[in-house]
Structures are given as C-alpha cells and as structure tokens.
Short mmCIF file of C-alpha atoms and ligand atoms in Angstrom, two decimals:
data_model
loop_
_atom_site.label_atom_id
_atom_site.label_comp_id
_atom_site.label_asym_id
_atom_site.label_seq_id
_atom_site.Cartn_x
_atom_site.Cartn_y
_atom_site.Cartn_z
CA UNK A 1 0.00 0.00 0.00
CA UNK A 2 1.70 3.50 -0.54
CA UNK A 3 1.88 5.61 2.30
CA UNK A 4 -0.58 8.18 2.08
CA UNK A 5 0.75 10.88 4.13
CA UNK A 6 4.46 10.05 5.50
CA UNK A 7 5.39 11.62 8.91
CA UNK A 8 2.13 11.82 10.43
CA UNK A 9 2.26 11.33 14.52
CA UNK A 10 0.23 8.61 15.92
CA UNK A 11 0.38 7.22 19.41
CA UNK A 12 -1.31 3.83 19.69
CA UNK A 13 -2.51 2.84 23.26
CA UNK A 14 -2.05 -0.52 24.43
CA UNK A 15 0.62 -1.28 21.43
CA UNK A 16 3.37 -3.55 23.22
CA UNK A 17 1.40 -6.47 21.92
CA UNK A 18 -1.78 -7.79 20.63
CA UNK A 19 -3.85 -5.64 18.55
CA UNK A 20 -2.07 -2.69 19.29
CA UNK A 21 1.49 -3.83 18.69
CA UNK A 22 -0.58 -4.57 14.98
CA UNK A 23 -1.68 -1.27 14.80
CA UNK A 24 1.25 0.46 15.32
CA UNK A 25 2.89 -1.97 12.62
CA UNK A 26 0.76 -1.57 10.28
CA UNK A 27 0.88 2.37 10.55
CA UNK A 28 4.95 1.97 10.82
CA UNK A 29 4.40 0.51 7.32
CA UNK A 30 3.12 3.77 6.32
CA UNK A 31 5.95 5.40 7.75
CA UNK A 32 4.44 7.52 10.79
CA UNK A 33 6.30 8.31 13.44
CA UNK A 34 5.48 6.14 16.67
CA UNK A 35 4.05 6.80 20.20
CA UNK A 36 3.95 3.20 21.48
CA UNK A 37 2.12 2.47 24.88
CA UNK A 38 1.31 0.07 27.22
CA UNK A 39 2.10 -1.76 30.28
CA UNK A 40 5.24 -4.00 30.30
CA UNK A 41 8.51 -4.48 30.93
CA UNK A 42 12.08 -2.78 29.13
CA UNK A 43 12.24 -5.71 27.25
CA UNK A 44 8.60 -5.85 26.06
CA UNK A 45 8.95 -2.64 25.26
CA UNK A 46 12.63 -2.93 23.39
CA UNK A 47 10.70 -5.97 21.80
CA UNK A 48 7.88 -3.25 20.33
CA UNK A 49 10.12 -0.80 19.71
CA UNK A 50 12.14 -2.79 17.18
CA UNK A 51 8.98 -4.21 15.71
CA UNK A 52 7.61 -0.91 14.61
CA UNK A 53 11.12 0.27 13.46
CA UNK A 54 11.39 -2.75 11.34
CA UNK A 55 8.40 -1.95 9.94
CA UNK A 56 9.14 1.89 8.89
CA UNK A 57 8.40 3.73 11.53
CA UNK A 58 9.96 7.09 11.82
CA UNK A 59 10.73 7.57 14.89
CA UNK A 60 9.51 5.24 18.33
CA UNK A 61 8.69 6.30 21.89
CA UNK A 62 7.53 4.50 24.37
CA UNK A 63 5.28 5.49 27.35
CA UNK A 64 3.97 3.31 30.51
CA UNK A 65 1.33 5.36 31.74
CA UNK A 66 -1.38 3.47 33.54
CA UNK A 67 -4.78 3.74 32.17
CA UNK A 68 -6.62 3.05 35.16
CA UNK A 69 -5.31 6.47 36.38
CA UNK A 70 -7.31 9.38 35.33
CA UNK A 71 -4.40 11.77 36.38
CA UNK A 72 -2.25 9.12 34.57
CA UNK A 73 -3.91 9.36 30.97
CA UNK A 74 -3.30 13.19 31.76
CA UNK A 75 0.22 12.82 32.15
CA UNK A 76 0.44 10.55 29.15
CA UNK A 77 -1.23 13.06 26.53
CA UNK A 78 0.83 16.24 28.61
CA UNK A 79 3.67 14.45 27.59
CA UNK A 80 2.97 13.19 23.71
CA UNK A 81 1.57 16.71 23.04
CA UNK A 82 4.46 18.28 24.89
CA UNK A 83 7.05 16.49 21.98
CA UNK A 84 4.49 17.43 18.91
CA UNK A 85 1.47 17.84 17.43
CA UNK A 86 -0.25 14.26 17.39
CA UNK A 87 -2.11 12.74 14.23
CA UNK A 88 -3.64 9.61 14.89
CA UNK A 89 -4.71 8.57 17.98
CA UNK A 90 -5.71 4.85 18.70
CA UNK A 91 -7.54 3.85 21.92
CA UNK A 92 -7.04 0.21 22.03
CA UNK A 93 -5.55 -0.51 25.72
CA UNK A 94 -8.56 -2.12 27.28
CA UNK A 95 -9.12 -5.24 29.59
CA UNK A 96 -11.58 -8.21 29.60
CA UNK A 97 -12.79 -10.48 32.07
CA UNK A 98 -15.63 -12.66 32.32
CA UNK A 99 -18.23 -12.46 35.59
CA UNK A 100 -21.90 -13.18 36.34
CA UNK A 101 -23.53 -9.51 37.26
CA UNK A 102 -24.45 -10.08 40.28
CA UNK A 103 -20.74 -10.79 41.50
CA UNK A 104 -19.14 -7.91 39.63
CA UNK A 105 -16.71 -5.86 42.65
CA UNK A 106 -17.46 -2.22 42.53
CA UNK A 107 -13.85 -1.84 41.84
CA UNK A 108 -13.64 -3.84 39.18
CA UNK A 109 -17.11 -2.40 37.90
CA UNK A 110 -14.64 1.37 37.70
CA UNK A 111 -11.37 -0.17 36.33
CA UNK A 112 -13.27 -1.42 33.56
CA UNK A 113 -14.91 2.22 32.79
CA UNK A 114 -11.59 3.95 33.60
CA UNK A 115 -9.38 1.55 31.48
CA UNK A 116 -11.91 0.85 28.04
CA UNK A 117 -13.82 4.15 28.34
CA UNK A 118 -12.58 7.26 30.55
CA UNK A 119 -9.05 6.97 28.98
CA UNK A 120 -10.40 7.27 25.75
CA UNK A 121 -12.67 10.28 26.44
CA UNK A 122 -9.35 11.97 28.18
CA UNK A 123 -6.92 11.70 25.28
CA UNK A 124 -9.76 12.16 22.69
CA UNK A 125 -10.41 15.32 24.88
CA UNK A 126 -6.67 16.39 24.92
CA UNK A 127 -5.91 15.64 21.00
CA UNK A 128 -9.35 16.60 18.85
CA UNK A 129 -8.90 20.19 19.36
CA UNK A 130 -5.24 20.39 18.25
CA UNK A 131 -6.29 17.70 15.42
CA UNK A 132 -9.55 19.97 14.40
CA UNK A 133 -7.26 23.31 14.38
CA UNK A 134 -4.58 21.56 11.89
CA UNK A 135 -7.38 20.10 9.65
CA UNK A 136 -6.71 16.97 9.92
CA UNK A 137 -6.64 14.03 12.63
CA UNK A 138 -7.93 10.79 12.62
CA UNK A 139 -8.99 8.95 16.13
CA UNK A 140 -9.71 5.02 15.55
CA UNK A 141 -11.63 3.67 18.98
CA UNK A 142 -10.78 -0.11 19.23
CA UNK A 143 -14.29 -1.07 20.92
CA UNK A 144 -16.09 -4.17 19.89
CA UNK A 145 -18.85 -6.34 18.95
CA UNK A 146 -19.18 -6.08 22.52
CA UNK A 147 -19.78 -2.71 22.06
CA UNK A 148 -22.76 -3.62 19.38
CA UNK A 149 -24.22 -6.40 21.12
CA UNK A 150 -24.36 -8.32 24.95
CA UNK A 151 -23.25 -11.60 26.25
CA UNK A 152 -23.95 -12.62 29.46
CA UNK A 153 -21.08 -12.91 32.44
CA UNK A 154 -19.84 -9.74 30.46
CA UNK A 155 -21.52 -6.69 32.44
CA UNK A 156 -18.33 -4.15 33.09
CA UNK A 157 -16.61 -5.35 29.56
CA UNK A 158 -20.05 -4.51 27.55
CA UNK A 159 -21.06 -1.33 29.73
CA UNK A 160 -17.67 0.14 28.88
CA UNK A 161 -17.44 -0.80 24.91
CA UNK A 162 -21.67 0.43 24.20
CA UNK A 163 -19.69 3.51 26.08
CA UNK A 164 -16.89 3.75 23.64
CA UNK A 165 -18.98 3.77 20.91
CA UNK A 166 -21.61 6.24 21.96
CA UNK A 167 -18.65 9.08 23.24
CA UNK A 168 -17.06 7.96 19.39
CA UNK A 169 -20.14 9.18 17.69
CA UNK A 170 -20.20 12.52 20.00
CA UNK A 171 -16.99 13.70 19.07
CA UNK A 172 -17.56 12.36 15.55
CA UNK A 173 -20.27 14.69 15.19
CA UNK A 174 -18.49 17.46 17.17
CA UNK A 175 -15.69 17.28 14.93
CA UNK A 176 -17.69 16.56 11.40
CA UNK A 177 -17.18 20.04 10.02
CA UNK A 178 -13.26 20.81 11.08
CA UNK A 179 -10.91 20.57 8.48
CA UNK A 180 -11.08 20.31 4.61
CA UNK A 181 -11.50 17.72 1.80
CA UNK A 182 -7.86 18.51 0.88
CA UNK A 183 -6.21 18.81 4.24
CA UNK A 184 -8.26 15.42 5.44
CA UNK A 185 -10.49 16.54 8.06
CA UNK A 186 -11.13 14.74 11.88
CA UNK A 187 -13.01 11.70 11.93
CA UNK A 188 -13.43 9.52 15.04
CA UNK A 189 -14.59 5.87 14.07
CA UNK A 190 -14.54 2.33 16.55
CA UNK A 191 -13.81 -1.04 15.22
CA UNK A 192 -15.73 -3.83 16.63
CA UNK A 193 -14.05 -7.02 16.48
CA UNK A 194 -15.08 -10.16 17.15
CA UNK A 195 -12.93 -13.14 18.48
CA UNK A 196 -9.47 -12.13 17.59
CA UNK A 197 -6.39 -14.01 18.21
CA UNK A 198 -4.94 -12.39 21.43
CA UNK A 199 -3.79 -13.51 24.78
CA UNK A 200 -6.83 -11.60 25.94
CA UNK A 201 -8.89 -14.25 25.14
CA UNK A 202 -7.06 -17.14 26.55
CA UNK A 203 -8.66 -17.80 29.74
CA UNK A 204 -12.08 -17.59 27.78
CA UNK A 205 -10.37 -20.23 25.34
CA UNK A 206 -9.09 -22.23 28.36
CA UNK A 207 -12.61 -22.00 30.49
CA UNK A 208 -14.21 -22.74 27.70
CA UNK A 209 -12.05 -26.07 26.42
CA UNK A 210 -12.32 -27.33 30.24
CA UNK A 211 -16.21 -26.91 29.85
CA UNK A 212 -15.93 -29.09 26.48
CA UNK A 213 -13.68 -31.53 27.96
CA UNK A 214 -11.40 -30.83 25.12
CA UNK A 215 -7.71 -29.08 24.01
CA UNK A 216 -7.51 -25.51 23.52
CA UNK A 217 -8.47 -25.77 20.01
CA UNK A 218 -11.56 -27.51 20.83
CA UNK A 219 -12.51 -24.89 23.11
CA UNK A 220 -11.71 -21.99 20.09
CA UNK A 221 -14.29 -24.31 18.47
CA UNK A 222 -16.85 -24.04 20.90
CA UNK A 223 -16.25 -20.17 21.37
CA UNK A 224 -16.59 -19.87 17.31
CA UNK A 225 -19.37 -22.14 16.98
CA UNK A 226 -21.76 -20.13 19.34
CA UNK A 227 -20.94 -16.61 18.17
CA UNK A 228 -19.33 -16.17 15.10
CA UNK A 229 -20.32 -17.51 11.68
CA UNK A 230 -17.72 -17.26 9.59
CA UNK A 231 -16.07 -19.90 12.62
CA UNK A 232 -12.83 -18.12 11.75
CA UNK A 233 -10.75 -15.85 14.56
CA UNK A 234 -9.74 -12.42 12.96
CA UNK A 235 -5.67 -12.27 13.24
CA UNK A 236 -4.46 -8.78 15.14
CA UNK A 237 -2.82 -7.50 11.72
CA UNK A 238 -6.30 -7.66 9.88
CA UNK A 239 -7.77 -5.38 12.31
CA UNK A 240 -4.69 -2.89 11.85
CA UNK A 241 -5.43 -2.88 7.90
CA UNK A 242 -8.58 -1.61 8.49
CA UNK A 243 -7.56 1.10 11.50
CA UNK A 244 -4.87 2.51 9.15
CA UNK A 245 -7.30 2.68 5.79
CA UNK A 246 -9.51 4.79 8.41
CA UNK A 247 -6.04 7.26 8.47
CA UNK A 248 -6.02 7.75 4.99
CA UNK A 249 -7.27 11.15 3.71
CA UNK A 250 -9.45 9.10 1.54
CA UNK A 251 -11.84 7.98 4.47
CA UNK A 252 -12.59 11.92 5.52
CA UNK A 253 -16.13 11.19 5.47
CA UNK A 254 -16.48 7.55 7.13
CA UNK A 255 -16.89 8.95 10.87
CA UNK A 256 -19.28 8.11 14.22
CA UNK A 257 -18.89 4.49 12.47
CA UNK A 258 -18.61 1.11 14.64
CA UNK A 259 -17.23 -0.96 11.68
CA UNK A 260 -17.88 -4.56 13.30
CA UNK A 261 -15.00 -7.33 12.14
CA UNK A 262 -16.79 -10.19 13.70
CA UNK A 263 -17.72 -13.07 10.87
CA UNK A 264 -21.28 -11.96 10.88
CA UNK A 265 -22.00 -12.03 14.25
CA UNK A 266 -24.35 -8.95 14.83
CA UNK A 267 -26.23 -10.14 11.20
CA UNK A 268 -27.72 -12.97 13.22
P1 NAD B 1 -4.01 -7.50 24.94
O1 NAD B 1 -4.31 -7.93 26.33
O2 NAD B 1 -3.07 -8.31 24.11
O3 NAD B 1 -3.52 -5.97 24.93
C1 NAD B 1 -4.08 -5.02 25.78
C2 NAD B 1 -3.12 -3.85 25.90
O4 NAD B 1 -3.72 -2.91 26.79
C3 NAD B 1 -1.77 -4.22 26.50
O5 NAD B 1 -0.74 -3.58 25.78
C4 NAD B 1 -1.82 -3.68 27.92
O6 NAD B 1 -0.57 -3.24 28.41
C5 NAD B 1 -2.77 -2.49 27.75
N1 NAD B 1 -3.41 -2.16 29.01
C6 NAD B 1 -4.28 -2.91 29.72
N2 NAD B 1 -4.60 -2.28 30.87
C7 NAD B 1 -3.90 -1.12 30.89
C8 NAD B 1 -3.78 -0.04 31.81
N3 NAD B 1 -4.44 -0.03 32.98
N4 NAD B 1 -2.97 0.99 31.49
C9 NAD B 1 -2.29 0.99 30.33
N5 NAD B 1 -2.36 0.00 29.42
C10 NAD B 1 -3.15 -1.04 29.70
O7 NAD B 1 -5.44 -7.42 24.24
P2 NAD B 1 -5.94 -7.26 22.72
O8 NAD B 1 -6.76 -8.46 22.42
O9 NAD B 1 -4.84 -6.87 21.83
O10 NAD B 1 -6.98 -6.07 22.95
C11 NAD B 1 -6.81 -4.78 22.42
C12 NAD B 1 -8.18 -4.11 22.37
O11 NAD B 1 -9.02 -4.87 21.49
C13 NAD B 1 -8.89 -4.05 23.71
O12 NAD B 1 -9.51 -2.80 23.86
C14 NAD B 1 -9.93 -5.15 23.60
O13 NAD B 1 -11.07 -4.90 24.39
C15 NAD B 1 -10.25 -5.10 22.13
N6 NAD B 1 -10.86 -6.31 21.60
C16 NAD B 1 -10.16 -7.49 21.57
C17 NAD B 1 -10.79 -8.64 21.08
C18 NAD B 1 -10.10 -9.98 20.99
O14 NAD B 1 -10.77 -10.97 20.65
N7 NAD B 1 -8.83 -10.08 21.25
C19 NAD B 1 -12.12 -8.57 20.63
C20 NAD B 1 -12.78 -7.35 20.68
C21 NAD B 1 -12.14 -6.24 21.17
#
C-alpha cells in the first residue's frame, strides 16, 4: 500500500502487543512516526520498539502510563503533546474479564470504565482540538462487537465498549465540520471485532475447552461455533489494515462508524 501521508504522529494505546502492537505496525508501514504504549517491561517494550522500526516507523517512543489512572492518561497526553502535534490517535488498551452480574466488585465495575472508556474520552479530549485546528486528525476507537451487542457474564466489559462507541459518535459529530477535503479533516470511528487471536482471550479459550472436555483448540471451536459464523478468529494484523485505511485522507467522510469485524456475528 503506498503511504498516504508520510510523517504523520500517531500514538497507539495498548501497542506492546496484541492488537495494538498490529496497529502500530501496520501504521509503521506507512511510515508515521510512533508513540507506542502500554504496560510492560524494558524488554517488552525494546521488543515493540524494534517491531515498529522494522516496519518503517519514523521515529519510536515508548510510554507506561497506567490507564486506570485518570491523572495518569493526563500525564500521558501532557507528555505526547508536549514532543508534537499528534495525528492519529488509537484507543485500544482495554481489559476483559468474564463475571456473572451479580458478583461484579465495585472496583472492578470502575477499572473497567476507567481503562476501556474514561481513557479514551481523556486523550480524545486532549488531542481533537489540536487535530480539528490543523485540519486533519484521525482517532480510531478499538471497541467491539461487545460494544454492538451483549453476552452474558460480560456486564463491566459490555457497559464500557456500548460507552466507547456512543462518546465515538459525539466527538464524531463534534468534529464533522473541522478541516477540509484537501487537508483530510477529523473523523473519530470504533472497530468492533469479534474473536481475535490475542492472549486476551485465553482464559475464555481455556474455560471454555475445560467446559468441552477438550484441548484448547476444541474450546476456540466451541467459542466460534456459538458466536461467530464465519467460525474463523480475525488475526491482530487484519484489524490494523482496516484502523490505518480509516487514516487515509481518503476515508474523511467515514466517521461516528462502529465498523464490526466479527464473521457476521451482529447479522444474526
Ligand atoms: P491484549 O491484552 O493483548 O492488549 C491489551 C493492551 O492494553 C496491552 O498492551 C496492555 O498493556 C494495555 N493495558 C491494559 N490495561 C492497561 C492499563 N491499565 N494501562 C495501560 N495500558 C493497559 O489485548 P488485545 O486483544 O490486543 O486487545 C486490544 C483491544 O481490542 C482491547 O480494547 C480489547 O477490548 C479489544 N478487543 C479485543 C478482542 C479480541 O478478541 N482479542 C475482541 C474485541 C475487542
């Protein structure tokens, strides 16, 4: 694909693996410079930095501010802005864990809104202003079919995604007018995947294959069989094809969209 803009400035939450070490990779590709993020150690993030570098990237830093932290996610965007103005942004840091309602901690209930949701509405809140006075800026939510649709055991995860994507379409429409045609305008979109391949998902995968009295892959199976069609898990770099065709100046009018990636699961 030809980079459509080199040098742009994106910082990618969550991006020392998973989906957001994808992301970042796939907009290194483009050759961006990259803010990489997340929580891990030097050599996780060495590991990430030399991934995105490999890829193209510009430039790398790394930051380790923790999300949970509303004073944190502060600090983090103080600090990106602080170096330069800031392009893309990519909320994808986010946590998932699986618990009947009625057994939900309060705590737990607020790390999951302060993590998947109040993070995002604090760097959206520090970068779409900048982004809407330079004309262009592109913010890609990573929410999720869970942010489309419920399952059950899955109160805090599904509270915080429906969340994601109803603050996504407020800023989308906030933003619709800044910018030009030419200079790309500000859109704000979410992708909503399905089962992806992640360690997120393995204790879901594990629960699930001791349920079926099976291997792990029996227990991807089972997962696939009940949810998603196309009985195929999306891979993390599939996802970051689509978030960095949502950063091309083409896509200035695809915005307040929840693009779902989940093998026809919401169709059913
Ligand atoms: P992952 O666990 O591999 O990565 C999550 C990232 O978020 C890590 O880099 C981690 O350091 C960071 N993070 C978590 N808590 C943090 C905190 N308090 N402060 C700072 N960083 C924190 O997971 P993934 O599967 O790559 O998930 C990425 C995003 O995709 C998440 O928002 C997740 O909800 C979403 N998603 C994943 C799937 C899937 O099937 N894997 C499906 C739908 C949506």
């Amino acid at each position: 694909m030809t980079p459509p803009q080199p040098g742009r400035r994106a910082l990618v939450t969550g991006s020392l693996q998973g989906i957001g070490l994808a992301i970042a990779t796939a907009l290194a590709a483009e050759q961006c410079h990259l803010v990489l993020h997340g929580l891990g150690d030097a050599e996780q993030q060495e590991n990430a930095r030399q991934t995105v570098l490999a890829a193209g990237a510009l430039s790398v830093t790394v930051h380790g501010h923790d999300l949970s932290d509303a004073t944190q996610v502060q600090a983090l965007m103080a600090a990106v802005l602080a170096d330069g103005p800031l392009d893309i942004l990519v909320n994808n840091a986010g946590i998932q864990q699986t618990v009947p309602l009625a057994e939900v901690p309060l705590e737990l209930w607020q790390r999951f809104l302060a993590v998947n949701l109040s993070a995002a509405f604090l760097t959206m809140q520090a970068a779409l202003p900048r982004m809407a006075a330079r004309g262009y800026g592109r913010v890609v939510n990573i929410a999720s079919v869970h942010g489309l649709v419920a399952s059950p055991h899955k109160a805090p995860y599904v509270a915080s995604k429906f969340g994601l994507v109803g603050v996504s379409k407020v800023a989308a429409l906030e933003y619709a007018r800044a910018g030009s045609r030419e200079q790309g305008g500000v859109t704000v979109n979410c992708i909503c995947p399905g089962w992806t391949e992640t360690t997120l998902l393995e204790p879901q995968i594990l629960d699930r294959a001791a349920q079926v009295g099976g291997d792990r892959e029996a227990g991807v199976r089972s997962l696939l069989a009940e949810k998603q069609p196309s009985q195929r898990m999306s891979l993390p770099a599939e996802i970051a094809q689509l978030a960095a065709w949502l950063c091309h100046p083409v896509a200035h009018n695809i915005t307040g969209a929840a693009i779902p990636v989940e093998g026809g699961w919401t169709s059913q």
